[in-house]
Amino acid sequence: MGNNKNGVYIIIISLYCVSFFSQFLVARDVVYRDLFSIFNLFFSFINIFLIVYPWSYANVQFLHVKNNSFFIFLKRILYTVLLINLLLNIGILVVVFTFIPNIAEFKAEQAFLKLYDQIPYFANIFRYAYVSQNLGYFAIPIFFYELSNGNWKRAKIAIIFASSSLISGIAFYSRAQIFTFVMVFISYFFLVKNCLPSIIRISTLKYLKLFSIVIISFFILITFLRFSEMSYYGERIPSTSIIQNPILYSLVDYASQGFSNGFIQLERYDESKFLHGEQLFRDIYQILNFFGFISWDANDSQDKIDIAYDYDGGAFNGYTTPLVFNLGYFFAFVVSLIYFLLVRKFVKGKTIINLESSLKIIVFLFIPIVSIFYVGYPMLYFPLLFLLFVRILFFIFIFLKHIKF
């Protein structure tokens, strides 16, 4: 059995409990019609179990660097990329806040598309920022590693570069990105907190609480600014909802819709709605199309998704449902099982974790944290490809270094 008292596991379980029980505050009623409904309910929970439970095995006591040469090589490349990302995301933030201060317009009407024509190369910059937005997470394990060794200066540099992912979320007015960054950061802290000296651990926890208050306040501000501009939103609130205040309703509805929406969509699923992975591999298709390797149209792709979800694909549908729509029941279960086995391999019985494994662990944390909203596997592609690319470059570097000309 795992260590069920570890912090990261408790956080993930708490997220699901809050998300699941919040639906009853906003009248999200789910009707179970027959045995197939019971099967869908069970299938949803077994898939969620497979991405949550392996974290119960985590018991990290020490962080170390297995290959110092690779660590230095990785840091140089990563920090160079993150410096570029940080500057670009700050630039995008300034541009968006200047030209599109209305959050509702940015989100509902996709007003940022207008900037593609107004600002030269903005479209390419925006696309790059979107694709690379999660690379900043790699600096979080480095931050805690440096803290564990008392290297405050290096730790500060790491956290500045890690913030590129948070600034990206703010620039995109994305509550989901902001929420994800905060929860991944907090979860990772509780995953490795025993690696930190007690004084540093207490100090870090104090700053983490302050950081969380600031970010949560900003999150609420974005919500208020967005929905205060949508006067019609209050009319959508069911009369049976316990919460009637539009701003508070939007927050609770935001947290709760994944399970109920996903279950309703799963009840409607049949072979005609099978997407052949269109949602899961959309970002990859977009990149391949951009470089001319395949012919793929974003509008056609979105049409397929909209039709499959009865034009409600923009809502949160949780974790299991998008997997089924894209892979079918069998392969949805297989993917969840593979995730379970991989995470268990990373953390079970591992009191000592090397930094290279930590880089994979932190992106795997995306999956249970965002799955109260949607399936997060597309978030893994670019970060893992980046790690592979750096590893190949390192091997080439070592090979050339030992060649005698």
XYZ file of C-alpha atoms in Angstrom:
405
model
C 0.000 0.000 0.000
C 1.058 3.577 -0.608
C 1.695 6.344 1.830
C -1.853 7.724 1.851
C -0.880 10.616 4.102
C 1.478 12.271 1.643
C 0.578 15.842 0.707
C 0.396 15.589 -3.075
C -2.073 12.693 -2.900
C -4.272 14.551 -0.411
C -4.286 17.648 -2.634
C -5.361 15.671 -5.708
C -8.076 13.809 -3.785
C -9.304 17.123 -2.336
C -9.520 18.636 -5.817
C -11.776 15.823 -6.984
C -13.962 16.008 -3.901
C -14.444 19.769 -4.292
C -15.148 19.395 -8.013
C -17.590 16.512 -7.574
C -19.609 17.923 -4.672
C -19.692 21.466 -6.089
C -22.107 20.290 -8.773
C -24.832 20.006 -6.161
C -24.481 23.710 -5.314
C -25.240 24.790 -8.893
C -27.999 22.281 -9.708
C -25.955 20.113 -12.045
C -28.249 17.110 -11.868
C -27.093 13.868 -13.460
C -29.725 11.244 -14.270
C -28.738 7.575 -14.251
C -31.142 5.874 -16.651
C -30.090 2.231 -16.926
C -27.259 -0.293 -16.549
C -25.253 1.492 -19.247
C -25.371 4.628 -17.093
C -23.985 2.640 -14.185
C -21.251 1.269 -16.461
C -20.323 4.797 -17.605
C -20.240 5.967 -13.998
C -18.003 3.056 -12.988
C -15.792 3.496 -16.068
C -15.332 7.188 -15.314
C -14.322 6.498 -11.725
C -11.940 3.640 -12.581
C -10.080 5.863 -15.045
C -9.875 8.657 -12.470
C -8.634 6.132 -9.901
C -5.836 5.081 -12.276
C -4.474 8.626 -12.609
C -4.877 9.546 -8.935
C -3.903 6.507 -6.883
C -0.268 6.067 -8.028
C 0.563 9.374 -6.341
C -0.274 7.736 -3.006
C 3.040 5.872 -3.275
C 5.109 9.078 -3.233
C 7.529 9.363 -0.339
C 10.410 11.516 -1.600
C 13.074 12.309 0.994
C 16.028 13.457 -1.086
C 16.675 15.127 -4.463
C 19.944 14.604 -6.262
C 21.582 15.106 -9.654
C 22.546 11.815 -11.278
C 24.592 13.317 -14.111
C 25.978 16.754 -13.324
C 27.271 17.305 -16.880
C 23.802 16.721 -18.312
C 22.220 18.892 -15.621
C 24.482 21.837 -16.511
C 23.902 21.255 -20.236
C 20.116 21.075 -19.723
C 20.050 24.226 -17.590
C 21.908 26.250 -20.213
C 19.490 25.293 -22.980
C 16.375 25.443 -20.807
C 17.230 28.838 -19.316
C 17.992 30.264 -22.752
C 14.604 29.123 -24.041
C 12.807 30.298 -20.890
C 14.456 33.722 -21.091
C 13.056 34.069 -24.614
C 9.664 32.800 -23.430
C 9.651 35.156 -20.454
C 10.329 38.205 -22.629
C 7.827 37.109 -25.297
C 5.094 36.408 -22.749
C 5.647 39.759 -21.057
C 5.415 41.368 -24.504
C 2.192 39.494 -25.295
C 0.784 40.468 -21.903
C 1.487 44.155 -22.579
C 0.009 43.943 -26.087
C -3.130 42.079 -24.965
C -3.735 44.323 -21.947
C -3.244 47.393 -24.188
C -5.313 46.382 -27.213
C -7.862 44.013 -25.646
C -8.433 45.010 -22.005
C -11.935 43.506 -22.155
C -11.571 39.901 -20.985
C -15.035 38.874 -22.188
C -14.186 40.094 -25.689
C -10.856 38.236 -25.672
C -12.427 34.943 -24.567
C -15.862 34.957 -26.151
C -15.118 36.681 -29.439
C -11.467 35.619 -29.860
C -10.533 39.239 -30.401
C -6.844 38.300 -30.285
C -7.230 37.094 -33.896
C -7.555 40.752 -34.904
C -4.029 41.341 -33.618
C -2.691 38.891 -36.209
C -3.374 41.514 -38.886
C -2.564 44.575 -36.788
C 0.888 43.534 -35.514
C 3.534 41.998 -37.826
C 4.531 38.428 -36.891
C 2.210 38.485 -33.869
C 0.443 35.332 -35.103
C 3.692 33.326 -35.132
C 4.762 34.712 -31.758
C 1.353 33.918 -30.268
C 1.450 30.362 -31.648
C 4.972 29.755 -30.350
C 4.021 31.105 -26.916
C 1.002 28.796 -26.853
C 2.979 25.698 -27.857
C 5.889 26.350 -25.474
C 3.859 27.686 -22.533
C 4.528 24.639 -20.322
C 8.336 24.610 -20.511
C 8.545 26.897 -17.481
C 7.400 23.992 -15.288
C 10.803 22.345 -15.767
C 12.367 25.125 -13.710
C 10.230 24.207 -10.669
C 12.147 20.981 -9.814
C 15.388 22.920 -10.342
C 14.105 25.584 -7.946
C 13.432 23.041 -5.199
C 16.691 21.205 -5.873
C 18.643 24.436 -5.401
C 16.620 25.192 -2.265
C 17.399 21.755 -0.849
C 21.094 22.613 -1.194
C 20.692 26.114 0.243
C 21.512 27.837 -3.057
C 19.117 30.791 -2.707
C 20.569 32.783 -5.601
C 20.235 29.909 -8.073
C 16.786 29.104 -6.679
C 15.628 32.677 -7.332
C 16.851 32.471 -10.934
C 14.951 29.194 -11.397
C 11.677 30.584 -10.023
C 11.927 33.655 -12.267
C 12.235 31.423 -15.319
C 9.448 29.146 -14.054
C 7.155 32.182 -13.908
C 7.190 32.338 -17.722
C 4.402 29.720 -17.675
C 2.370 31.724 -15.165
C 2.802 34.965 -17.131
C 1.644 33.084 -20.237
C -1.602 32.204 -18.443
C -2.111 35.812 -17.355
C -1.374 37.078 -20.884
C -3.972 34.675 -22.325
C -6.525 35.593 -19.630
C -6.566 31.854 -18.941
C -7.929 30.900 -15.549
C -7.147 27.256 -16.361
C -3.450 28.007 -16.952
C -3.207 30.109 -13.801
C -4.979 27.434 -11.748
C -2.767 24.693 -13.211
C 0.469 26.529 -12.457
C -0.525 27.244 -8.863
C -1.739 23.706 -8.174
C 1.257 22.019 -9.843
C 3.636 24.250 -7.893
C 1.891 23.568 -4.576
C 1.585 19.842 -5.308
C 5.245 19.549 -6.200
C 6.199 21.371 -2.996
C 4.300 18.808 -0.927
C 5.853 16.035 -3.016
C 9.432 17.098 -2.159
C 9.025 19.142 1.035
C 10.843 16.490 3.088
C 13.917 17.129 0.937
C 14.159 20.689 2.273
C 15.877 21.662 5.526
C 13.234 22.481 8.140
C 14.025 26.219 8.230
C 13.822 26.478 4.432
C 10.664 24.342 4.387
C 8.890 26.612 6.872
C 10.041 29.751 5.053
C 9.006 28.359 1.660
C 5.578 27.392 2.976
C 5.080 30.934 4.293
C 5.923 32.475 0.921
C 3.821 29.842 -0.831
C 0.769 30.863 1.198
C 1.349 34.531 0.297
C 1.866 33.629 -3.362
C -1.353 31.581 -3.371
C -3.370 34.446 -1.875
C -2.084 36.865 -4.541
C -2.750 34.486 -7.435
C -6.176 33.439 -6.126
C -7.076 37.124 -5.798
C -6.011 37.702 -9.390
C -7.974 34.617 -10.468
C -11.113 36.012 -8.812
C -10.450 39.426 -10.380
C -10.314 37.891 -13.867
C -13.571 36.073 -13.130
C -15.233 39.273 -11.898
C -14.056 41.359 -14.857
C -15.104 38.703 -17.343
C -18.568 37.905 -16.040
C -19.485 41.403 -14.880
C -19.343 42.320 -18.577
C -21.788 39.517 -19.408
C -25.068 40.862 -18.016
C -26.979 38.010 -19.649
C -24.984 35.381 -17.743
C -27.221 35.639 -14.667
C -30.185 34.526 -16.782
C -28.458 31.165 -17.358
C -28.406 30.291 -13.670
C -30.994 27.541 -12.931
C -33.689 28.567 -10.486
C -32.915 25.414 -8.488
C -29.286 26.424 -7.981
C -28.358 27.138 -4.367
C -25.963 29.832 -5.620
C -27.633 32.684 -7.506
C -24.890 35.323 -7.519
C -23.455 35.328 -11.094
C -19.805 35.768 -10.070
C -19.883 33.114 -7.348
C -21.953 30.832 -9.569
C -19.375 31.119 -12.385
C -16.577 30.059 -10.005
C -18.439 27.035 -8.604
C -19.771 26.111 -12.035
C -16.218 26.363 -13.386
C -14.980 23.890 -10.795
C -17.875 21.444 -11.045
C -18.847 21.085 -14.691
C -16.200 18.521 -15.706
C -17.860 15.477 -14.166
C -21.492 16.242 -14.961
C -20.831 17.478 -18.513
C -18.547 14.531 -19.160
C -21.098 12.010 -17.917
C -23.906 13.521 -20.015
C -21.691 13.454 -23.125
C -20.633 9.876 -22.398
C -24.298 8.872 -22.257
C -24.742 10.283 -25.779
C -21.631 8.647 -27.208
C -21.847 6.242 -30.140
C -19.595 5.249 -33.062
C -20.648 8.278 -35.121
C -19.021 10.536 -32.507
C -15.643 8.764 -32.589
C -12.976 11.412 -33.294
C -9.981 9.193 -34.164
C -7.764 11.185 -31.804
C -8.575 14.591 -33.326
C -8.675 16.341 -29.953
C -5.675 14.577 -28.457
C -3.365 15.231 -31.403
C -4.714 18.592 -32.537
C -1.608 20.509 -31.433
C 0.684 18.059 -33.215
C -1.378 18.308 -36.396
C -1.207 22.084 -36.190
C 2.598 22.074 -35.906
C 3.026 19.542 -38.730
C 0.675 21.588 -40.906
C 2.579 24.803 -40.134
C 5.816 23.257 -41.418
C 4.076 21.727 -44.439
C 4.393 18.053 -43.458
C 0.642 17.417 -43.601
C -2.466 19.177 -44.864
C -4.739 19.957 -41.934
C -7.345 22.650 -41.379
C -8.081 24.008 -37.897
C -11.655 24.972 -38.793
C -12.444 21.511 -40.178
C -10.963 19.956 -37.048
C -13.072 22.183 -34.799
C -16.191 21.329 -36.819
C -15.596 17.600 -36.222
C -15.199 18.202 -32.501
C -18.258 20.480 -32.314
C -20.444 17.949 -34.124
C -19.261 15.084 -31.889
C -20.099 17.026 -28.725
C -23.373 18.424 -30.100
C -21.790 21.887 -30.290
C -20.925 21.869 -26.603
C -17.264 20.885 -27.003
C -16.037 24.152 -25.511
C -17.357 23.186 -22.069
C -15.270 21.174 -19.624
C -15.956 17.460 -20.083
C -13.570 16.044 -17.514
C -10.974 13.337 -18.062
C -12.663 10.119 -19.154
C -15.110 11.408 -21.758
C -12.597 13.058 -24.143
C -10.484 9.893 -23.971
C -13.472 7.765 -24.988
C -14.500 10.160 -27.757
C -10.973 10.108 -29.184
C -9.784 6.561 -28.492
C -12.835 4.468 -27.616
C -13.507 2.713 -24.314
C -10.794 0.073 -24.571
C -7.880 2.339 -25.463
C -9.086 5.007 -23.019
C -8.620 2.430 -20.266
C -5.242 1.347 -21.710
C -3.930 4.944 -21.674
C -5.029 5.407 -18.044
C -3.433 2.094 -17.082
C -0.151 3.057 -18.777
C -0.202 6.355 -16.878
C -0.781 4.463 -13.613
C 2.150 2.119 -14.282
C 4.514 4.927 -15.308
C 3.824 7.136 -12.299
C 4.049 4.163 -9.949
C 7.416 3.323 -11.507
C 8.595 6.907 -10.936
C 7.569 7.185 -7.279
C 6.888 3.809 -5.635
C 9.644 2.941 -3.180
C 11.716 5.917 -4.363
C 12.795 7.933 -1.360
C 15.633 9.363 -3.474
C 14.610 10.998 -6.766
C 17.096 12.233 -9.321
C 16.418 15.544 -10.985
C 16.038 13.997 -14.443
C 13.090 11.921 -13.157
C 11.684 15.011 -11.416
C 11.384 16.772 -14.759
C 9.116 13.982 -15.981
C 7.242 13.735 -12.691
C 6.233 17.410 -12.726
C 4.654 17.238 -16.185
C 2.889 14.006 -15.249
C 1.338 15.959 -12.385
C -0.581 17.914 -15.046
C -2.870 14.959 -15.720
C -4.735 14.518 -12.383
C -4.739 18.257 -11.655
C -6.336 19.399 -14.927
C -8.532 16.327 -15.295
C -11.317 17.890 -13.239
C -11.632 20.077 -16.353
C -10.301 18.141 -19.357
C -7.849 15.473 -20.472
C -4.317 16.874 -20.163
C -2.189 14.555 -22.308
C -1.695 17.144 -25.105
C 0.083 19.273 -22.479
C 2.817 16.636 -22.259
C 3.847 16.454 -25.897
C 6.025 19.535 -26.289
C 7.751 19.353 -22.857
C 8.629 15.665 -23.318
C 9.816 16.272 -26.886
C 11.944 19.114 -25.557
C 13.560 16.781 -23.001
C 14.208 14.209 -25.740
C 15.708 16.896 -27.978
C 18.051 18.085 -25.217
C 19.064 14.502 -24.431
C 19.940 13.862 -28.099
C 21.912 17.128 -28.260
C 23.816 16.098 -25.133
C 24.744 12.720 -26.621
C 25.936 14.447 -29.789
C 27.926 16.926 -27.695
C 29.588 14.123 -25.703
C 30.274 12.136 -28.873
C 31.925 15.076 -30.643
C 33.887 15.932 -27.511
C 35.542 12.524 -27.495
C 36.302 12.393 -31.225
C 39.946 13.038 -32.030
C 40.358 15.039 -35.225
